[in-house]
């Protein structure tokens, strides 16, 4: 793979991210004829399937004589190591590094493939363009961007997997819960709660994969595609890990809901004069508006807290899980443990991330330190009760 690629573009527009100052996005249009071939697709969570109805319509649009493709198509998103534009000859030098799992086409793989495979069928007299969105920045979390940009396809993967009733173990685990009929699995489902939200909880508590503070399930926040891939692998191999974890899923939902509801209370315990509603990643209920509700149990709340803050706190309590004969149970009640250490966990999460939910969600140190805090308190409780 050639890491540095030169190609001609139309004029370039540059936008710096207001939330992450070291991330820059470059927008440009490229003539089909100048679009470089061989761009890596490895960072895209799925390979293009060009025999679907959507892909066939893309191919038809590429071949069509109309020249408004750049208006009607969302374009191609690329993550690059660096981007240089020479305004003298309107050429770009794109550095894609030497790791195809970090740099390349993040979204728009079907569009890219349709153009590369079919542009030669266009008459020489026709010029058609595609929009490129090129993201450059240090420590970009590509799996999270890919996950967000490929939501519909990810849901489709889950829906296809359900055709073989693979998620019956989830349905069985929550059959007596108030949200059992709210789970959305199929595409365009009317149910309110995507099943991936439950799968993320199980992933965060996979003590087989993340047995200590040195191993952190940050992908529960940063990558739904990775979560699904891990659970699919377990089910396909009949390992049984997630089947065991599902037995405690109702407890996990209750714990997540309690943390979500009481996050502000624990914040005010260590910072009584703090303005919780002013924190980035916290949505305050609008005056005279409908109450906000928690994700799983739909309890009314005045504040909606980003999962980037909640998950590193929630995931810490997996240290309380023990296994006996493939049955999982709690060493110590997680709800009373939250009452004891919740304020310390919230403080560590917010202050270590500088009140940035994206950093908190993907920061392994925060996850690890929270785990250690719960573990230390667990040992104190055990010694006290001897």
mmCIF file of C-alpha atoms in Angstrom:
data_model
loop_
_atom_site.group_PDB
_atom_site.id
_atom_site.type_symbol
_atom_site.label_atom_id
_atom_site.label_comp_id
_atom_site.label_asym_id
_atom_site.label_seq_id
_atom_site.Cartn_x
_atom_site.Cartn_y
_atom_site.Cartn_z
ATOM 1 C CA UNK A 1 0.000 0.000 0.000
ATOM 2 C CA UNK A 2 1.282 3.454 -0.941
ATOM 3 C CA UNK A 3 0.964 5.676 2.116
ATOM 4 C CA UNK A 4 1.165 9.037 0.323
ATOM 5 C CA UNK A 5 -1.296 9.664 -2.487
ATOM 6 C CA UNK A 6 -1.365 12.629 -4.874
ATOM 7 C CA UNK A 7 -4.482 13.626 -6.778
ATOM 8 C CA UNK A 8 -6.203 16.643 -8.241
ATOM 9 C CA UNK A 9 -9.171 18.256 -6.478
ATOM 10 C CA UNK A 10 -11.435 21.236 -6.687
ATOM 11 C CA UNK A 11 -11.007 24.018 -4.091
ATOM 12 C CA UNK A 12 -10.597 22.958 -0.456
ATOM 13 C CA UNK A 13 -12.487 24.199 2.592
ATOM 14 C CA UNK A 14 -11.043 23.703 6.069
ATOM 15 C CA UNK A 15 -12.948 23.487 9.357
ATOM 16 C CA UNK A 16 -11.400 23.026 12.804
ATOM 17 C CA UNK A 17 -13.410 21.066 15.346
ATOM 18 C CA UNK A 18 -14.837 23.290 18.123
ATOM 19 C CA UNK A 19 -14.829 20.350 20.563
ATOM 20 C CA UNK A 20 -11.411 18.851 19.749
ATOM 21 C CA UNK A 21 -8.963 21.557 18.753
ATOM 22 C CA UNK A 22 -6.427 19.150 17.268
ATOM 23 C CA UNK A 23 -8.929 17.709 14.773
ATOM 24 C CA UNK A 24 -9.328 19.326 11.347
ATOM 25 C CA UNK A 25 -11.767 18.377 8.608
ATOM 26 C CA UNK A 26 -11.071 19.171 4.959
ATOM 27 C CA UNK A 27 -13.912 19.259 2.436
ATOM 28 C CA UNK A 28 -13.280 19.025 -1.281
ATOM 29 C CA UNK A 29 -14.761 17.693 -4.517
ATOM 30 C CA UNK A 30 -12.936 15.275 -6.786
ATOM 31 C CA UNK A 31 -13.649 14.451 -10.400
ATOM 32 C CA UNK A 32 -14.495 10.764 -10.825
ATOM 33 C CA UNK A 33 -11.541 10.561 -13.235
ATOM 34 C CA UNK A 34 -9.104 11.849 -10.589
ATOM 35 C CA UNK A 35 -10.326 9.805 -7.639
ATOM 36 C CA UNK A 36 -7.329 7.629 -6.667
ATOM 37 C CA UNK A 37 -7.832 3.876 -6.758
ATOM 38 C CA UNK A 38 -6.566 1.548 -4.070
ATOM 39 C CA UNK A 39 -7.654 3.578 -1.031
ATOM 40 C CA UNK A 40 -7.828 1.200 1.973
ATOM 41 C CA UNK A 41 -11.212 0.209 3.353
ATOM 42 C CA UNK A 42 -9.982 -1.617 6.465
ATOM 43 C CA UNK A 43 -11.177 1.018 8.946
ATOM 44 C CA UNK A 44 -14.710 0.615 7.609
ATOM 45 C CA UNK A 45 -16.534 -1.893 9.872
ATOM 46 C CA UNK A 46 -17.833 -3.832 6.848
ATOM 47 C CA UNK A 47 -16.760 -4.542 3.307
ATOM 48 C CA UNK A 48 -18.900 -3.127 0.475
ATOM 49 C CA UNK A 49 -21.485 -5.551 -0.871
ATOM 50 C CA UNK A 50 -22.176 -4.438 -4.419
ATOM 51 C CA UNK A 51 -25.046 -6.833 -5.176
ATOM 52 C CA UNK A 52 -27.594 -5.165 -2.896
ATOM 53 C CA UNK A 53 -30.391 -2.894 -4.082
ATOM 54 C CA UNK A 54 -28.700 0.165 -2.568
ATOM 55 C CA UNK A 55 -25.381 -0.676 -4.233
ATOM 56 C CA UNK A 56 -27.048 -1.219 -7.597
ATOM 57 C CA UNK A 57 -28.721 2.176 -7.370
ATOM 58 C CA UNK A 58 -25.322 3.731 -6.624
ATOM 59 C CA UNK A 59 -23.808 2.064 -9.665
ATOM 60 C CA UNK A 60 -26.673 3.344 -11.797
ATOM 61 C CA UNK A 61 -26.115 6.854 -10.461
ATOM 62 C CA UNK A 62 -22.409 6.649 -11.319
ATOM 63 C CA UNK A 63 -23.172 5.579 -14.886
ATOM 64 C CA UNK A 64 -26.032 8.031 -15.437
ATOM 65 C CA UNK A 65 -25.417 11.043 -17.721
ATOM 66 C CA UNK A 66 -26.684 13.491 -15.081
ATOM 67 C CA UNK A 67 -23.853 15.462 -13.485
ATOM 68 C CA UNK A 68 -25.421 16.251 -10.073
ATOM 69 C CA UNK A 69 -23.972 13.211 -8.280
ATOM 70 C CA UNK A 70 -22.059 15.444 -5.848
ATOM 71 C CA UNK A 71 -25.333 17.030 -4.716
ATOM 72 C CA UNK A 72 -27.347 13.844 -4.323
ATOM 73 C CA UNK A 73 -24.691 11.644 -2.704
ATOM 74 C CA UNK A 74 -23.355 11.951 0.862
ATOM 75 C CA UNK A 75 -19.808 11.418 -0.346
ATOM 76 C CA UNK A 76 -16.811 9.622 1.123
ATOM 77 C CA UNK A 77 -15.309 10.079 4.586
ATOM 78 C CA UNK A 78 -11.567 9.444 4.981
ATOM 79 C CA UNK A 79 -9.358 9.467 8.068
ATOM 80 C CA UNK A 80 -5.801 10.519 7.199
ATOM 81 C CA UNK A 81 -2.520 11.026 8.997
ATOM 82 C CA UNK A 82 -1.960 14.347 7.222
ATOM 83 C CA UNK A 83 -3.398 16.482 4.432
ATOM 84 C CA UNK A 84 -1.549 19.004 2.268
ATOM 85 C CA UNK A 85 -3.094 21.161 -0.432
ATOM 86 C CA UNK A 86 -1.113 22.890 -3.174
ATOM 87 C CA UNK A 87 -3.240 25.802 -4.381
ATOM 88 C CA UNK A 88 -0.932 26.408 -7.350
ATOM 89 C CA UNK A 89 -2.044 23.273 -9.154
ATOM 90 C CA UNK A 90 -5.042 22.190 -7.031
ATOM 91 C CA UNK A 91 -3.452 18.942 -5.915
ATOM 92 C CA UNK A 92 -3.636 17.149 -2.590
ATOM 93 C CA UNK A 93 -1.040 14.995 -0.891
ATOM 94 C CA UNK A 94 -2.841 12.596 1.407
ATOM 95 C CA UNK A 95 -0.767 10.630 3.920
ATOM 96 C CA UNK A 96 -2.545 7.422 4.985
ATOM 97 C CA UNK A 97 0.333 6.124 7.063
ATOM 98 C CA UNK A 98 1.275 2.466 7.150
ATOM 99 C CA UNK A 99 -1.574 1.141 9.299
ATOM 100 C CA UNK A 100 -4.741 0.474 7.251
ATOM 101 C CA UNK A 101 -6.704 -0.168 10.457
ATOM 102 C CA UNK A 102 -6.269 3.495 11.451
ATOM 103 C CA UNK A 103 -6.381 5.384 8.158
ATOM 104 C CA UNK A 104 -8.476 5.092 5.019
ATOM 105 C CA UNK A 105 -12.130 5.186 3.969
ATOM 106 C CA UNK A 106 -14.300 5.302 7.062
ATOM 107 C CA UNK A 107 -17.682 5.770 5.408
ATOM 108 C CA UNK A 108 -18.820 5.753 1.799
ATOM 109 C CA UNK A 109 -17.131 2.511 0.819
ATOM 110 C CA UNK A 110 -20.027 1.578 -1.442
ATOM 111 C CA UNK A 111 -19.870 4.971 -3.154
ATOM 112 C CA UNK A 112 -16.112 4.658 -3.616
ATOM 113 C CA UNK A 113 -16.339 1.126 -5.031
ATOM 114 C CA UNK A 114 -19.177 2.064 -7.374
ATOM 115 C CA UNK A 115 -17.146 4.959 -8.797
ATOM 116 C CA UNK A 116 -13.840 3.090 -9.148
ATOM 117 C CA UNK A 117 -15.468 0.062 -10.793
ATOM 118 C CA UNK A 118 -17.744 1.963 -13.190
ATOM 119 C CA UNK A 119 -16.268 5.380 -14.019
ATOM 120 C CA UNK A 120 -14.703 4.096 -17.241
ATOM 121 C CA UNK A 121 -18.175 3.657 -18.686
ATOM 122 C CA UNK A 122 -18.770 7.405 -18.605
ATOM 123 C CA UNK A 123 -18.152 9.357 -21.821
ATOM 124 C CA UNK A 124 -14.975 11.455 -21.804
ATOM 125 C CA UNK A 125 -17.060 14.588 -22.264
ATOM 126 C CA UNK A 126 -18.905 14.147 -18.949
ATOM 127 C CA UNK A 127 -17.387 15.369 -15.691
ATOM 128 C CA UNK A 128 -18.913 14.083 -12.467
ATOM 129 C CA UNK A 129 -17.732 14.807 -8.945
ATOM 130 C CA UNK A 130 -17.872 13.243 -5.497
ATOM 131 C CA UNK A 131 -17.465 15.013 -2.164
ATOM 132 C CA UNK A 132 -14.596 14.003 0.095
ATOM 133 C CA UNK A 133 -14.599 14.702 3.833
ATOM 134 C CA UNK A 134 -11.069 14.131 5.126
ATOM 135 C CA UNK A 135 -10.535 14.069 8.902
ATOM 136 C CA UNK A 136 -7.055 14.620 10.346
ATOM 137 C CA UNK A 137 -6.130 14.716 14.018
ATOM 138 C CA UNK A 138 -3.987 13.237 16.739
ATOM 139 C CA UNK A 139 -5.428 10.296 18.694
ATOM 140 C CA UNK A 140 -8.567 10.072 16.596
ATOM 141 C CA UNK A 141 -10.749 7.238 17.880
ATOM 142 C CA UNK A 142 -11.586 5.804 14.475
ATOM 143 C CA UNK A 143 -13.817 2.979 15.724
ATOM 144 C CA UNK A 144 -16.168 5.490 17.363
ATOM 145 C CA UNK A 145 -16.340 7.630 14.212
ATOM 146 C CA UNK A 146 -16.863 4.562 12.028
ATOM 147 C CA UNK A 147 -19.537 3.295 14.376
ATOM 148 C CA UNK A 148 -21.448 6.577 14.228
ATOM 149 C CA UNK A 149 -21.087 6.924 10.449
ATOM 150 C CA UNK A 150 -22.239 3.367 9.791
ATOM 151 C CA UNK A 151 -25.180 3.087 12.177
ATOM 152 C CA UNK A 152 -27.704 1.770 9.681
ATOM 153 C CA UNK A 153 -25.457 -0.954 8.356
ATOM 154 C CA UNK A 154 -24.503 -1.999 11.875
ATOM 155 C CA UNK A 155 -28.167 -2.383 12.774
ATOM 156 C CA UNK A 156 -28.605 -4.472 9.622
ATOM 157 C CA UNK A 157 -25.854 -6.848 10.745
ATOM 158 C CA UNK A 158 -27.663 -7.341 14.044
ATOM 159 C CA UNK A 159 -31.008 -7.787 12.307
ATOM 160 C CA UNK A 160 -29.567 -10.435 9.995
ATOM 161 C CA UNK A 161 -28.051 -12.256 12.950
ATOM 162 C CA UNK A 162 -31.440 -12.323 14.661
ATOM 163 C CA UNK A 163 -32.922 -14.280 11.738
ATOM 164 C CA UNK A 164 -31.429 -17.380 13.367
ATOM 165 C CA UNK A 165 -32.868 -16.440 16.764
ATOM 166 C CA UNK A 166 -29.388 -15.752 18.104
ATOM 167 C CA UNK A 167 -30.662 -13.248 20.662
ATOM 168 C CA UNK A 168 -33.122 -15.550 22.366
ATOM 169 C CA UNK A 169 -30.785 -15.640 25.371
ATOM 170 C CA UNK A 170 -31.316 -11.886 25.785
ATOM 171 C CA UNK A 171 -35.081 -12.178 25.421
ATOM 172 C CA UNK A 172 -35.180 -14.953 27.986
ATOM 173 C CA UNK A 173 -33.070 -12.993 30.461
ATOM 174 C CA UNK A 174 -35.340 -9.925 30.390
ATOM 175 C CA UNK A 175 -38.712 -11.556 29.761
ATOM 176 C CA UNK A 176 -40.079 -10.390 33.122
ATOM 177 C CA UNK A 177 -38.645 -6.877 32.927
ATOM 178 C CA UNK A 178 -40.763 -3.795 32.125
ATOM 179 C CA UNK A 179 -38.684 -3.030 29.018
ATOM 180 C CA UNK A 180 -38.890 -6.545 27.546
ATOM 181 C CA UNK A 181 -41.206 -5.416 24.747
ATOM 182 C CA UNK A 182 -39.204 -2.249 24.017
ATOM 183 C CA UNK A 183 -36.170 -3.895 22.411
ATOM 184 C CA UNK A 184 -35.490 -2.987 18.774
ATOM 185 C CA UNK A 185 -33.669 -5.610 16.725
ATOM 186 C CA UNK A 186 -35.033 -5.338 13.198
ATOM 187 C CA UNK A 187 -34.313 -2.435 10.851
ATOM 188 C CA UNK A 188 -36.715 0.507 11.125
ATOM 189 C CA UNK A 189 -38.276 -1.045 14.203
ATOM 190 C CA UNK A 190 -40.785 1.023 16.174
ATOM 191 C CA UNK A 191 -39.440 -0.165 19.519
ATOM 192 C CA UNK A 192 -37.540 2.505 21.441
ATOM 193 C CA UNK A 193 -34.499 0.629 22.801
ATOM 194 C CA UNK A 194 -31.877 -0.746 20.373
ATOM 195 C CA UNK A 195 -30.637 -4.152 21.512
ATOM 196 C CA UNK A 196 -27.060 -2.921 21.125
ATOM 197 C CA UNK A 197 -27.565 -0.914 24.331
ATOM 198 C CA UNK A 198 -28.093 -4.160 26.250
ATOM 199 C CA UNK A 199 -25.171 -5.807 24.479
ATOM 200 C CA UNK A 200 -22.922 -2.922 25.564
ATOM 201 C CA UNK A 201 -23.787 -3.624 29.209
ATOM 202 C CA UNK A 202 -22.865 -7.286 28.810
ATOM 203 C CA UNK A 203 -19.621 -6.381 27.060
ATOM 204 C CA UNK A 204 -18.685 -3.985 29.880
ATOM 205 C CA UNK A 205 -19.125 -6.870 32.359
ATOM 206 C CA UNK A 206 -17.310 -9.562 30.415
ATOM 207 C CA UNK A 207 -15.052 -10.671 33.281
ATOM 208 C CA UNK A 208 -13.586 -13.373 31.037
ATOM 209 C CA UNK A 209 -12.234 -10.798 28.602
ATOM 210 C CA UNK A 210 -11.671 -7.996 31.132
ATOM 211 C CA UNK A 211 -10.720 -9.735 34.397
ATOM 212 C CA UNK A 212 -8.864 -6.908 36.136
ATOM 213 C CA UNK A 213 -7.997 -3.212 36.178
ATOM 214 C CA UNK A 214 -5.410 -3.664 33.437
ATOM 215 C CA UNK A 215 -8.028 -4.658 30.861
ATOM 216 C CA UNK A 216 -10.723 -2.099 30.124
ATOM 217 C CA UNK A 217 -13.903 -2.510 28.032
ATOM 218 C CA UNK A 218 -13.742 0.991 26.544
ATOM 219 C CA UNK A 219 -15.341 -0.269 23.316
ATOM 220 C CA UNK A 220 -18.629 -0.404 25.227
ATOM 221 C CA UNK A 221 -18.568 3.351 24.660
ATOM 222 C CA UNK A 222 -16.419 3.785 21.590
ATOM 223 C CA UNK A 223 -17.418 0.995 19.232
ATOM 224 C CA UNK A 224 -20.774 -0.760 18.866
ATOM 225 C CA UNK A 225 -19.404 -2.673 15.902
ATOM 226 C CA UNK A 226 -16.669 -4.146 18.113
ATOM 227 C CA UNK A 227 -19.196 -5.063 20.807
ATOM 228 C CA UNK A 228 -21.382 -6.919 18.329
ATOM 229 C CA UNK A 229 -18.366 -8.620 16.780
ATOM 230 C CA UNK A 230 -17.197 -9.904 20.165
ATOM 231 C CA UNK A 231 -20.625 -11.208 21.154
ATOM 232 C CA UNK A 232 -21.146 -12.799 17.738
ATOM 233 C CA UNK A 233 -17.792 -14.573 18.049
ATOM 234 C CA UNK A 234 -18.765 -15.919 21.460
ATOM 235 C CA UNK A 235 -22.139 -17.159 20.245
ATOM 236 C CA UNK A 236 -20.736 -18.671 17.048
ATOM 237 C CA UNK A 237 -18.026 -20.506 19.010
ATOM 238 C CA UNK A 238 -20.528 -21.546 21.689
ATOM 239 C CA UNK A 239 -18.152 -20.343 24.413
ATOM 240 C CA UNK A 240 -21.084 -19.513 26.675
ATOM 241 C CA UNK A 241 -19.622 -16.396 28.254
ATOM 242 C CA UNK A 242 -22.406 -14.059 27.221
ATOM 243 C CA UNK A 243 -25.064 -16.628 27.993
ATOM 244 C CA UNK A 244 -23.784 -16.603 31.589
ATOM 245 C CA UNK A 245 -23.541 -12.818 31.659
ATOM 246 C CA UNK A 246 -27.101 -12.455 30.407
ATOM 247 C CA UNK A 247 -28.400 -14.019 33.621
ATOM 248 C CA UNK A 248 -27.391 -10.869 35.510
ATOM 249 C CA UNK A 249 -28.593 -8.484 32.790
ATOM 250 C CA UNK A 250 -31.633 -7.274 34.797
ATOM 251 C CA UNK A 251 -29.243 -6.308 37.624
ATOM 252 C CA UNK A 252 -26.975 -4.502 35.169
ATOM 253 C CA UNK A 253 -29.870 -2.483 33.799
ATOM 254 C CA UNK A 254 -30.983 -1.563 37.324
ATOM 255 C CA UNK A 255 -27.447 -0.529 38.247
ATOM 256 C CA UNK A 256 -26.971 1.572 35.110
ATOM 257 C CA UNK A 257 -30.316 3.283 35.771
ATOM 258 C CA UNK A 258 -29.404 4.024 39.390
ATOM 259 C CA UNK A 259 -26.066 5.543 38.365
ATOM 260 C CA UNK A 260 -27.764 7.607 35.662
ATOM 261 C CA UNK A 261 -30.402 8.902 38.093
ATOM 262 C CA UNK A 262 -27.991 9.670 40.928
ATOM 263 C CA UNK A 263 -24.979 10.939 38.976
ATOM 264 C CA UNK A 264 -25.783 14.564 39.849
ATOM 265 C CA UNK A 265 -26.283 13.716 43.529
ATOM 266 C CA UNK A 266 -22.852 12.077 43.703
ATOM 267 C CA UNK A 267 -21.336 15.068 41.884
ATOM 268 C CA UNK A 268 -22.773 17.488 44.444
ATOM 269 C CA UNK A 269 -21.466 15.351 47.316
ATOM 270 C CA UNK A 270 -17.904 16.327 46.447
ATOM 271 C CA UNK A 271 -18.686 19.656 44.771
ATOM 272 C CA UNK A 272 -21.706 21.195 46.566
ATOM 273 C CA UNK A 273 -21.457 24.518 44.716
ATOM 274 C CA UNK A 274 -20.855 22.972 41.292
ATOM 275 C CA UNK A 275 -23.095 23.668 38.294
ATOM 276 C CA UNK A 276 -23.883 20.166 37.118
ATOM 277 C CA UNK A 277 -26.182 21.332 34.349
ATOM 278 C CA UNK A 278 -23.360 23.394 32.854
ATOM 279 C CA UNK A 279 -21.054 20.420 32.313
ATOM 280 C CA UNK A 280 -20.320 19.314 28.775
ATOM 281 C CA UNK A 281 -22.236 16.093 28.118
ATOM 282 C CA UNK A 282 -25.045 16.922 30.555
ATOM 283 C CA UNK A 283 -28.421 17.925 29.170
ATOM 284 C CA UNK A 284 -30.672 19.856 31.522
ATOM 285 C CA UNK A 285 -34.433 19.601 31.265
ATOM 286 C CA UNK A 286 -35.866 22.660 29.569
ATOM 287 C CA UNK A 287 -38.249 24.785 31.601
ATOM 288 C CA UNK A 288 -41.882 23.883 30.920
ATOM 289 C CA UNK A 289 -40.658 20.946 28.831
ATOM 290 C CA UNK A 290 -41.331 17.247 29.200
ATOM 291 C CA UNK A 291 -39.216 15.479 31.831
ATOM 292 C CA UNK A 292 -36.146 13.734 30.528
ATOM 293 C CA UNK A 293 -36.040 9.970 31.033
ATOM 294 C CA UNK A 294 -33.373 7.419 31.789
ATOM 295 C CA UNK A 295 -32.255 5.173 28.959
ATOM 296 C CA UNK A 296 -33.516 1.784 30.071
ATOM 297 C CA UNK A 297 -36.213 2.171 32.730
ATOM 298 C CA UNK A 298 -37.599 5.542 31.570
ATOM 299 C CA UNK A 299 -37.483 7.089 35.016
ATOM 300 C CA UNK A 300 -38.057 10.841 34.991
ATOM 301 C CA UNK A 301 -34.935 12.901 35.565
ATOM 302 C CA UNK A 302 -33.971 16.556 35.374
ATOM 303 C CA UNK A 303 -30.666 15.749 33.682
ATOM 304 C CA UNK A 304 -29.569 13.416 30.902
ATOM 305 C CA UNK A 305 -25.939 12.340 31.367
ATOM 306 C CA UNK A 306 -23.699 11.221 28.509
ATOM 307 C CA UNK A 307 -22.867 7.517 28.368
ATOM 308 C CA UNK A 308 -19.243 8.648 28.146
ATOM 309 C CA UNK A 309 -19.464 9.547 31.836
ATOM 310 C CA UNK A 310 -21.731 6.720 32.981
ATOM 311 C CA UNK A 311 -20.034 3.705 31.399
ATOM 312 C CA UNK A 312 -16.573 4.130 33.053
ATOM 313 C CA UNK A 313 -18.405 4.288 36.396
ATOM 314 C CA UNK A 314 -20.797 1.463 35.611
ATOM 315 C CA UNK A 315 -18.031 -0.795 34.283
ATOM 316 C CA UNK A 316 -16.035 -0.516 37.518
ATOM 317 C CA UNK A 317 -18.490 -2.709 39.410
ATOM 318 C CA UNK A 318 -17.641 -5.796 37.370
ATOM 319 C CA UNK A 319 -14.968 -6.445 40.006
ATOM 320 C CA UNK A 320 -17.846 -7.501 42.269
ATOM 321 C CA UNK A 321 -18.769 -10.430 40.002
ATOM 322 C CA UNK A 322 -17.644 -13.944 40.839
ATOM 323 C CA UNK A 323 -18.122 -17.231 38.993
ATOM 324 C CA UNK A 324 -18.927 -20.615 40.489
ATOM 325 C CA UNK A 325 -19.688 -23.543 38.180
ATOM 326 C CA UNK A 326 -20.388 -21.152 35.300
ATOM 327 C CA UNK A 327 -22.910 -19.236 37.420
ATOM 328 C CA UNK A 328 -22.252 -15.573 38.088
ATOM 329 C CA UNK A 329 -23.174 -13.794 41.297
ATOM 330 C CA UNK A 330 -22.290 -10.660 43.234
ATOM 331 C CA UNK A 331 -19.608 -10.813 45.925
ATOM 332 C CA UNK A 332 -21.049 -7.631 47.412
ATOM 333 C CA UNK A 333 -24.282 -5.815 46.603
ATOM 334 C CA UNK A 334 -23.395 -3.361 43.775
ATOM 335 C CA UNK A 335 -26.144 -0.919 44.721
ATOM 336 C CA UNK A 336 -24.865 -0.408 48.263
ATOM 337 C CA UNK A 337 -21.333 -0.240 46.884
ATOM 338 C CA UNK A 338 -22.448 2.568 44.560
ATOM 339 C CA UNK A 339 -23.865 4.392 47.575
ATOM 340 C CA UNK A 340 -20.438 4.133 49.227
ATOM 341 C CA UNK A 341 -17.997 4.914 46.395
ATOM 342 C CA UNK A 342 -20.211 6.639 43.839
ATOM 343 C CA UNK A 343 -19.028 10.145 44.638
ATOM 344 C CA UNK A 344 -15.368 9.120 44.321
ATOM 345 C CA UNK A 345 -16.022 7.452 40.964
ATOM 346 C CA UNK A 346 -17.899 10.436 39.582
ATOM 347 C CA UNK A 347 -15.152 12.794 40.738
ATOM 348 C CA UNK A 348 -12.423 10.714 39.120
ATOM 349 C CA UNK A 349 -14.378 10.400 35.887
ATOM 350 C CA UNK A 350 -15.179 14.088 35.536
ATOM 351 C CA UNK A 351 -11.907 15.567 36.765
ATOM 352 C CA UNK A 352 -9.624 13.113 34.944
ATOM 353 C CA UNK A 353 -11.412 13.799 31.661
ATOM 354 C CA UNK A 354 -11.620 17.558 32.271
ATOM 355 C CA UNK A 355 -15.383 17.283 31.959
ATOM 356 C CA UNK A 356 -15.177 15.790 28.469
ATOM 357 C CA UNK A 357 -17.486 12.772 27.991
ATOM 358 C CA UNK A 358 -15.673 11.605 24.847
ATOM 359 C CA UNK A 359 -12.378 11.489 26.696
ATOM 360 C CA UNK A 360 -13.964 9.797 29.719
ATOM 361 C CA UNK A 361 -15.579 7.097 27.615
ATOM 362 C CA UNK A 362 -12.387 6.076 25.827
ATOM 363 C CA UNK A 363 -9.822 6.839 28.549
ATOM 364 C CA UNK A 364 -8.410 3.542 29.804
ATOM 365 C CA UNK A 365 -6.865 5.198 32.870
ATOM 366 C CA UNK A 366 -10.259 6.423 34.053
ATOM 367 C CA UNK A 367 -11.837 2.994 33.602
ATOM 368 C CA UNK A 368 -8.883 1.342 35.349
ATOM 369 C CA UNK A 369 -8.798 3.766 38.289
ATOM 370 C CA UNK A 370 -12.546 3.455 38.842
ATOM 371 C CA UNK A 371 -12.210 -0.327 38.871
ATOM 372 C CA UNK A 372 -9.424 -0.106 41.448
ATOM 373 C CA UNK A 373 -11.494 2.194 43.663
ATOM 374 C CA UNK A 374 -14.344 -0.323 43.777
ATOM 375 C CA UNK A 375 -11.903 -3.186 44.262
ATOM 376 C CA UNK A 376 -10.234 -1.474 47.242
ATOM 377 C CA UNK A 377 -13.571 -0.773 48.877
ATOM 378 C CA UNK A 378 -14.640 -4.372 48.263
ATOM 379 C CA UNK A 379 -11.555 -5.661 50.092
ATOM 380 C CA UNK A 380 -12.241 -3.298 53.003
ATOM 381 C CA UNK A 381 -15.802 -4.576 53.251
ATOM 382 C CA UNK A 382 -14.674 -8.198 53.135
ATOM 383 C CA UNK A 383 -12.106 -7.635 55.899
ATOM 384 C CA UNK A 384 -14.681 -5.838 57.997
ATOM 385 C CA UNK A 385 -17.129 -8.733 57.701
ATOM 386 C CA UNK A 386 -14.619 -11.467 58.586
#
